[in-house]
Short mmCIF file of C-alpha atoms and ligand atoms in Angstrom, two decimals:
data_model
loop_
_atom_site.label_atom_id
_atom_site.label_comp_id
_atom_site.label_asym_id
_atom_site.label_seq_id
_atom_site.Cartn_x
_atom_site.Cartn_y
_atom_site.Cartn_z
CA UNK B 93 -24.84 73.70 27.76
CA UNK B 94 -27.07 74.76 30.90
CA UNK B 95 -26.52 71.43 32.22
CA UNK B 96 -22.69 71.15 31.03
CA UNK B 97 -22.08 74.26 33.79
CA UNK B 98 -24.85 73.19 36.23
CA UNK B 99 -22.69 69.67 36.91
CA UNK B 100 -20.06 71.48 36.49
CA UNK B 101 -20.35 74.05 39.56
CA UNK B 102 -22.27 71.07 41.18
CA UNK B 103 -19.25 68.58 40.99
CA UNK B 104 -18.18 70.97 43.75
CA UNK B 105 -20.57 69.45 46.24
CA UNK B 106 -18.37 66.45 46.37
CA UNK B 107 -14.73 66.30 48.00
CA UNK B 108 -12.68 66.82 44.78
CA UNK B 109 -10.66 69.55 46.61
CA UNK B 110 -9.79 70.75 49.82
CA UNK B 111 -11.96 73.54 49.82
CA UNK B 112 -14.81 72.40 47.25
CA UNK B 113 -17.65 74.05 49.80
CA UNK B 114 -16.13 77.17 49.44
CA UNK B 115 -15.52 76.77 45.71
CA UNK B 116 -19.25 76.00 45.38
CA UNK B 117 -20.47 78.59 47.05
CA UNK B 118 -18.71 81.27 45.32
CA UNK B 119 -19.59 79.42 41.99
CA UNK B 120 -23.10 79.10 43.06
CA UNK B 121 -23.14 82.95 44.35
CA UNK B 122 -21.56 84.10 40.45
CA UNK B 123 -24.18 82.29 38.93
CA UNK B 124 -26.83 83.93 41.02
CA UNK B 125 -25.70 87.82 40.89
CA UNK B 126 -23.36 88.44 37.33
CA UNK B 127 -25.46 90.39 34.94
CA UNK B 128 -25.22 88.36 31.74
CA UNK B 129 -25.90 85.19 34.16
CA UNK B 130 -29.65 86.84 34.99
CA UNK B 131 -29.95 87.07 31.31
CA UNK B 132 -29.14 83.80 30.53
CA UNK B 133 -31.24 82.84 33.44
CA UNK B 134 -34.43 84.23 31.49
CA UNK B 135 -33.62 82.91 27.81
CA UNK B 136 -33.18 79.29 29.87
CA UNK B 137 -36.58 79.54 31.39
CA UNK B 138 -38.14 81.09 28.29
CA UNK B 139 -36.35 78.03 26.40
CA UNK B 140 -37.46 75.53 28.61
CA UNK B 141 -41.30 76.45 28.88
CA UNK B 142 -41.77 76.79 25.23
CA UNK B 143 -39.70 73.47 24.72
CA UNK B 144 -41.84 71.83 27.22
CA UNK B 145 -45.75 73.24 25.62
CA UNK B 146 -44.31 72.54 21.83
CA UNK B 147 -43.50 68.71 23.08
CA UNK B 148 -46.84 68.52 24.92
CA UNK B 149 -48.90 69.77 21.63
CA UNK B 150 -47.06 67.57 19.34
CA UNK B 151 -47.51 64.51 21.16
CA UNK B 152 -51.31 65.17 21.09
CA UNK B 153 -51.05 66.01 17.86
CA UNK B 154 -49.56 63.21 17.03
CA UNK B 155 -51.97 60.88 19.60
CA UNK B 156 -54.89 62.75 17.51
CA UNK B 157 -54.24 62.13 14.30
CA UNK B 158 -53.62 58.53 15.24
CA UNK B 159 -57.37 58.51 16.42
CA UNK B 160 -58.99 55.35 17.95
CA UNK B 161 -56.58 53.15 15.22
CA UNK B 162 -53.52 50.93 16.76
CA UNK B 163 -51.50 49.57 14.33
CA UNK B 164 -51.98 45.82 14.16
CA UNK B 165 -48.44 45.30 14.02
CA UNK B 166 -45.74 47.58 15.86
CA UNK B 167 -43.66 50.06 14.39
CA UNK B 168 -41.24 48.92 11.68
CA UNK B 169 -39.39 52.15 11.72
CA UNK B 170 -35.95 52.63 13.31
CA UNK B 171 -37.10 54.01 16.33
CA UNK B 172 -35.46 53.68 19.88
CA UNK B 173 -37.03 53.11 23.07
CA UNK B 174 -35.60 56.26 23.96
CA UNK B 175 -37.11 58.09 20.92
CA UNK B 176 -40.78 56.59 21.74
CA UNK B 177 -41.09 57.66 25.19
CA UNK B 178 -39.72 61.44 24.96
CA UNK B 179 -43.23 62.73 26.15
CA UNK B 180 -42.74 60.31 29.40
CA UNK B 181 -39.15 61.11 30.03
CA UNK B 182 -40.19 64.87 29.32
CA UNK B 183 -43.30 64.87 31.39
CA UNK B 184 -40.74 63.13 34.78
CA UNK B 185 -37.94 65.86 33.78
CA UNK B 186 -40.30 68.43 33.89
CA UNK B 187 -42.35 67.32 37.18
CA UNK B 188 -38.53 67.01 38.91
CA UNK B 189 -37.99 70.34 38.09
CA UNK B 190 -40.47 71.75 39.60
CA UNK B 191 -39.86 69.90 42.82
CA UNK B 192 -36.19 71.00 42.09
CA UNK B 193 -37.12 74.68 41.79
CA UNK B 194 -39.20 74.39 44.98
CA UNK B 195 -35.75 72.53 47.19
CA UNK B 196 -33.83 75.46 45.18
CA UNK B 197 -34.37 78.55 43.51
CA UNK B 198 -37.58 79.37 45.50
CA UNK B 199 -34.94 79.49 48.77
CA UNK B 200 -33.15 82.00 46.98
CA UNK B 201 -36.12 84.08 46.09
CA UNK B 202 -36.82 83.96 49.46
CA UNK B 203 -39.97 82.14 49.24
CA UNK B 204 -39.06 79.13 50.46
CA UNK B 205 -37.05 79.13 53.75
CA UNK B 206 -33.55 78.11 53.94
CA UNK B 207 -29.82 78.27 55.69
CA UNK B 208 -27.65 80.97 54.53
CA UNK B 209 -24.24 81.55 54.24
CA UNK B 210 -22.65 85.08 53.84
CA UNK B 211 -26.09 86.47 53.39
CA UNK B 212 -26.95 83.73 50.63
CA UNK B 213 -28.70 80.90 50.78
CA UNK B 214 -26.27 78.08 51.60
CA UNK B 215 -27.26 75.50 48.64
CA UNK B 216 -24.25 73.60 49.73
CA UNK B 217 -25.96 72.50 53.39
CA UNK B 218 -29.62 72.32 51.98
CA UNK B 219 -28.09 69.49 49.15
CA UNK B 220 -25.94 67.81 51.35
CA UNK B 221 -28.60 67.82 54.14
CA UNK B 222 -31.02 66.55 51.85
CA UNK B 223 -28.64 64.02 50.13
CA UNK B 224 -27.47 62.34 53.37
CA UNK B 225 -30.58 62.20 55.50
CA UNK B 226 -33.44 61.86 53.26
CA UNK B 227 -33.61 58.65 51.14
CA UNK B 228 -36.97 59.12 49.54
CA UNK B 229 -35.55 62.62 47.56
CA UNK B 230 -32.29 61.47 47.12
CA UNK B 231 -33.96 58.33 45.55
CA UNK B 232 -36.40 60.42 43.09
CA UNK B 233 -33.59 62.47 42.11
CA UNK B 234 -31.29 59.21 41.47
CA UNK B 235 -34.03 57.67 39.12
CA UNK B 236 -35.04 61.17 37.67
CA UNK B 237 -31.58 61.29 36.33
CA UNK B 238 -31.72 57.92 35.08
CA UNK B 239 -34.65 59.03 33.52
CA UNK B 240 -33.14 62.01 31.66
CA UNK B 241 -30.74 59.34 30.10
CA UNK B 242 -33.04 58.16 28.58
CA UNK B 243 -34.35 61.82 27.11
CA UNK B 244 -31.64 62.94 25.76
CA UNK B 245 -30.44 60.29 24.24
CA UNK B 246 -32.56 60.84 21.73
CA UNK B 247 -32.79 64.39 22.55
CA UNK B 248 -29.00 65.71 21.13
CA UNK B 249 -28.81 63.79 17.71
CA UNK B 250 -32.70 64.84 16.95
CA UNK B 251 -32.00 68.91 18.08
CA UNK B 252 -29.41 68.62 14.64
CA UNK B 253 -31.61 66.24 12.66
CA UNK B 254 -34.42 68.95 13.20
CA UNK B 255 -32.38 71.85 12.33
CA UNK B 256 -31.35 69.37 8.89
CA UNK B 257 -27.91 69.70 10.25
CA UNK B 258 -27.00 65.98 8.65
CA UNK B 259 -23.65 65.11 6.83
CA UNK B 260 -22.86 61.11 6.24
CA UNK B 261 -19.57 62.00 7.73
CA UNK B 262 -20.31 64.47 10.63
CA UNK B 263 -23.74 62.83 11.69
CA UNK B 264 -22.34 59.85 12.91
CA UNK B 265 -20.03 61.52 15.21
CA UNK B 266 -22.74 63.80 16.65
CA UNK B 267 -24.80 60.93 17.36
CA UNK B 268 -21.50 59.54 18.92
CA UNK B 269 -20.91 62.77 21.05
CA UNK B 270 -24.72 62.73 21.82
CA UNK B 271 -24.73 59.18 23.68
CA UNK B 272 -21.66 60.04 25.13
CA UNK B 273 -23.03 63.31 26.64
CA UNK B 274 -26.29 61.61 27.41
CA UNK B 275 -24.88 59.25 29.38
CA UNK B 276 -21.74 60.70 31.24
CA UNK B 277 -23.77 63.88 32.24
CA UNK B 278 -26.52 62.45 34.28
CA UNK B 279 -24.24 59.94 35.70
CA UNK B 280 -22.21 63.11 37.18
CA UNK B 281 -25.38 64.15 38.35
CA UNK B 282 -26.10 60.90 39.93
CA UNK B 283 -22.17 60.78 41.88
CA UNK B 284 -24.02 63.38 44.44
CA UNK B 285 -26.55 62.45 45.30
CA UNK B 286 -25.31 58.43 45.68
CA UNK B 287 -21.41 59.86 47.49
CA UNK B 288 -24.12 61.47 50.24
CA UNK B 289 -26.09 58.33 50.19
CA UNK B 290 -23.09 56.31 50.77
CA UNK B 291 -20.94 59.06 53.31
CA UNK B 292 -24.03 60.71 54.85
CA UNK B 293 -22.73 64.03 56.61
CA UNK B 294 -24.34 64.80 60.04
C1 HEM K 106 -27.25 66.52 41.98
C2 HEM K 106 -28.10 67.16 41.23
C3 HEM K 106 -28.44 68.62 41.34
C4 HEM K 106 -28.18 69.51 42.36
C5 HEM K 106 -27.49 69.26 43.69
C6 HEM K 106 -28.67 70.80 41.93
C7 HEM K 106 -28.58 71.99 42.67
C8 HEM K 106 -29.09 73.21 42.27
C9 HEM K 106 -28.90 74.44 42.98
C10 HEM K 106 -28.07 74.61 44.25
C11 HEM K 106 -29.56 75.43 42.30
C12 HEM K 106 -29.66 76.92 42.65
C13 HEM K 106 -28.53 77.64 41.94
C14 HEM K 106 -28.74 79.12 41.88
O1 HEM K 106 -29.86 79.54 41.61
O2 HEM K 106 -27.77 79.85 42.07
C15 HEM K 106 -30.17 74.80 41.16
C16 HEM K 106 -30.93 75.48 40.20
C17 HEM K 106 -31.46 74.90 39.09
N1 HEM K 106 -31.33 73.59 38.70
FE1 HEM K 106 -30.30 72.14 39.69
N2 HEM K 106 -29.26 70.68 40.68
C18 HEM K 106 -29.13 69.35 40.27
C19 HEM K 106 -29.57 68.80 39.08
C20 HEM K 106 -30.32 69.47 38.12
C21 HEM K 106 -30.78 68.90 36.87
C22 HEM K 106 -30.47 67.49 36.39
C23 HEM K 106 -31.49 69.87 36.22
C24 HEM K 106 -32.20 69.84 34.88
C25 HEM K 106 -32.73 68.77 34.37
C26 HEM K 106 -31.48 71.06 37.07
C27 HEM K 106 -32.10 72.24 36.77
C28 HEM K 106 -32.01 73.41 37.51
C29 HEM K 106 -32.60 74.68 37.12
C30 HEM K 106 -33.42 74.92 35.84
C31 HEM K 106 -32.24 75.60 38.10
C32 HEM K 106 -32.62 77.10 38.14
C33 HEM K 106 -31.72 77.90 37.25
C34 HEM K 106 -30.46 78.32 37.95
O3 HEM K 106 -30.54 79.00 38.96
O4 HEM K 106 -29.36 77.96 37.49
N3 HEM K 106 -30.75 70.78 38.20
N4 HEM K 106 -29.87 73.46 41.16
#
C-alpha cells in the first residue's frame, strides 16, 4: 500500500499534467504535515525495521541449521529464483533506503541540506536535479528497482501463504495480482528516474 501511494504522488514528478510540480508538491507537503499521515509514518517505519531484523534472523537461522552440509544435489522443491534470493533482494532494498532516506527525508528533518519551496523542502528540484544530472544515482536507483522486482515477487503471494490465507480458487488470482503488482509498480518507479535520464532538465 505504502508504495501504491508513494508512486502514486511520485508519478507527479513526470509531465502527466500541466501543472504536475505543483500537484507534487502539495501531495508531497499533505503527506508530510496531516495528522493520521505522521501516524502512518511511524507504524511504516516500525513495520519495516521489524520486517527487515525477522528476515535477517531467519535467514541465519535457516543458514545455521543447514551447518557446514550442501546438498549434493540442488533443491527439488518448487522454488523461484525470486523466492531463493529474498535475503539479497532484501539486504539491496534495505541499503537503498537508507541512501534514499539520506537524498530525502533527512532534508526534511532538516539534517540534511536542501532547496525549499514555500518553506518546504522542494523534493520536486532535489529528484529532478538528481535524476537529470547525476548518472551514477539515477543508475543505482534504476537497478535497485529492478531489484525489488525481484522481492516482491515472491514477497505478495508468500505475505497470504504465511497468514494461511490459501483457497484453490482465490490463490491463484492473488498470485496473479501479486506478479502483476510486482512488476508494474517498480516499473512506475523506474519511468522517473529513466524520463530525467532521457529529457535531463537544466
Ligand atoms: C523514483 C523513485 C522515488 C522517488 C523520486 C522518491 C521520492 C521520495 C520523496 C520526495 C520522499 C520524501 C517525502 C516526504 O517525506 O514527504 C520519499 C520518502 C520515502 N521514500 Fe521514496 N521515492 C522513490 C522510490 C522509493 C521506493 C521504491 C521506496 C521503497 C522501497 C521508497 C521509500 C521511501 C520511504 C520509506 C520514505 C520515507 C517515508 C515518507 O516520508 O513517506 N521510495 N521518497
Amino acid at each position: 500500500m505504502f508504495l501504491l501511494v508513494h508512486l502514486g504522488i511520485n508519478l507527479f514528478l513526470l509531465p502527466i499534467t500541466p501543472d504536475h510540480r505543483e500537484t507534487f508538491l502539495l501531495a508531497a507537503e499533505f503527506m508530510s504535515t496531516f495528522p493520521p499521515m505522521k501516524v502512518m509514518e511511524i507504524v511504516l517505519f516500525g513495520g519495516f525495521i521489524i520486517h527487515a531484523i525477522y528476515g535477517i534472523i531467519v535467514q541465519l537461522q535457516n543458514w545455521a541449521s543447514r551447518g557446514s552440509q550442501k546438498y549434493k544435489s540442488g533443491s527439488k522443491t518448487n522454488t523461484t529464483v525470486a523466492s531463493q534470493t529474498m535475503i539479497y533482494s532484501g539486504i539491496i532494498v534495505l541499503l537503498f533506503l537508507a541512501l534514499h532516506l539520506y537524498q530525502f527525508y533527512f532534508v526534511k528533518l532538516g539534517l540534511v541540506d536542501g532547496p525549499m519551496h514555500d518553506g518546504h523542502p522542494d523534493f520536486y528540484t532535489i529528484a529532478v536535479h538528481m535524476f537529470s544530472h547525476d548518472m551514477v544515482f539515477t543508475s543505482i536507483y534504476i537497478l535497485v528497482f529492478v531489484v525489488l522486482i525481484f522481492h516482491l515477487l515472491h514477497a505478495f503471494q508468500s505475505a497470504f501463504q504465511t497468514l494461511g490465507w490459501n483457497h484453490p480458487t482465490y490463490t491463484p488470482i492473488v498470485k496473479a495480482i501479486g506478479v502483476i503488482y510486482a512488476i508494474v509498480v517498480p516499473l512506475g518507479f523506474i519511468a522517473i528516474p529513466l524520463y530525467y535520464m532521457i529529457n535531463p532538465v537544466s
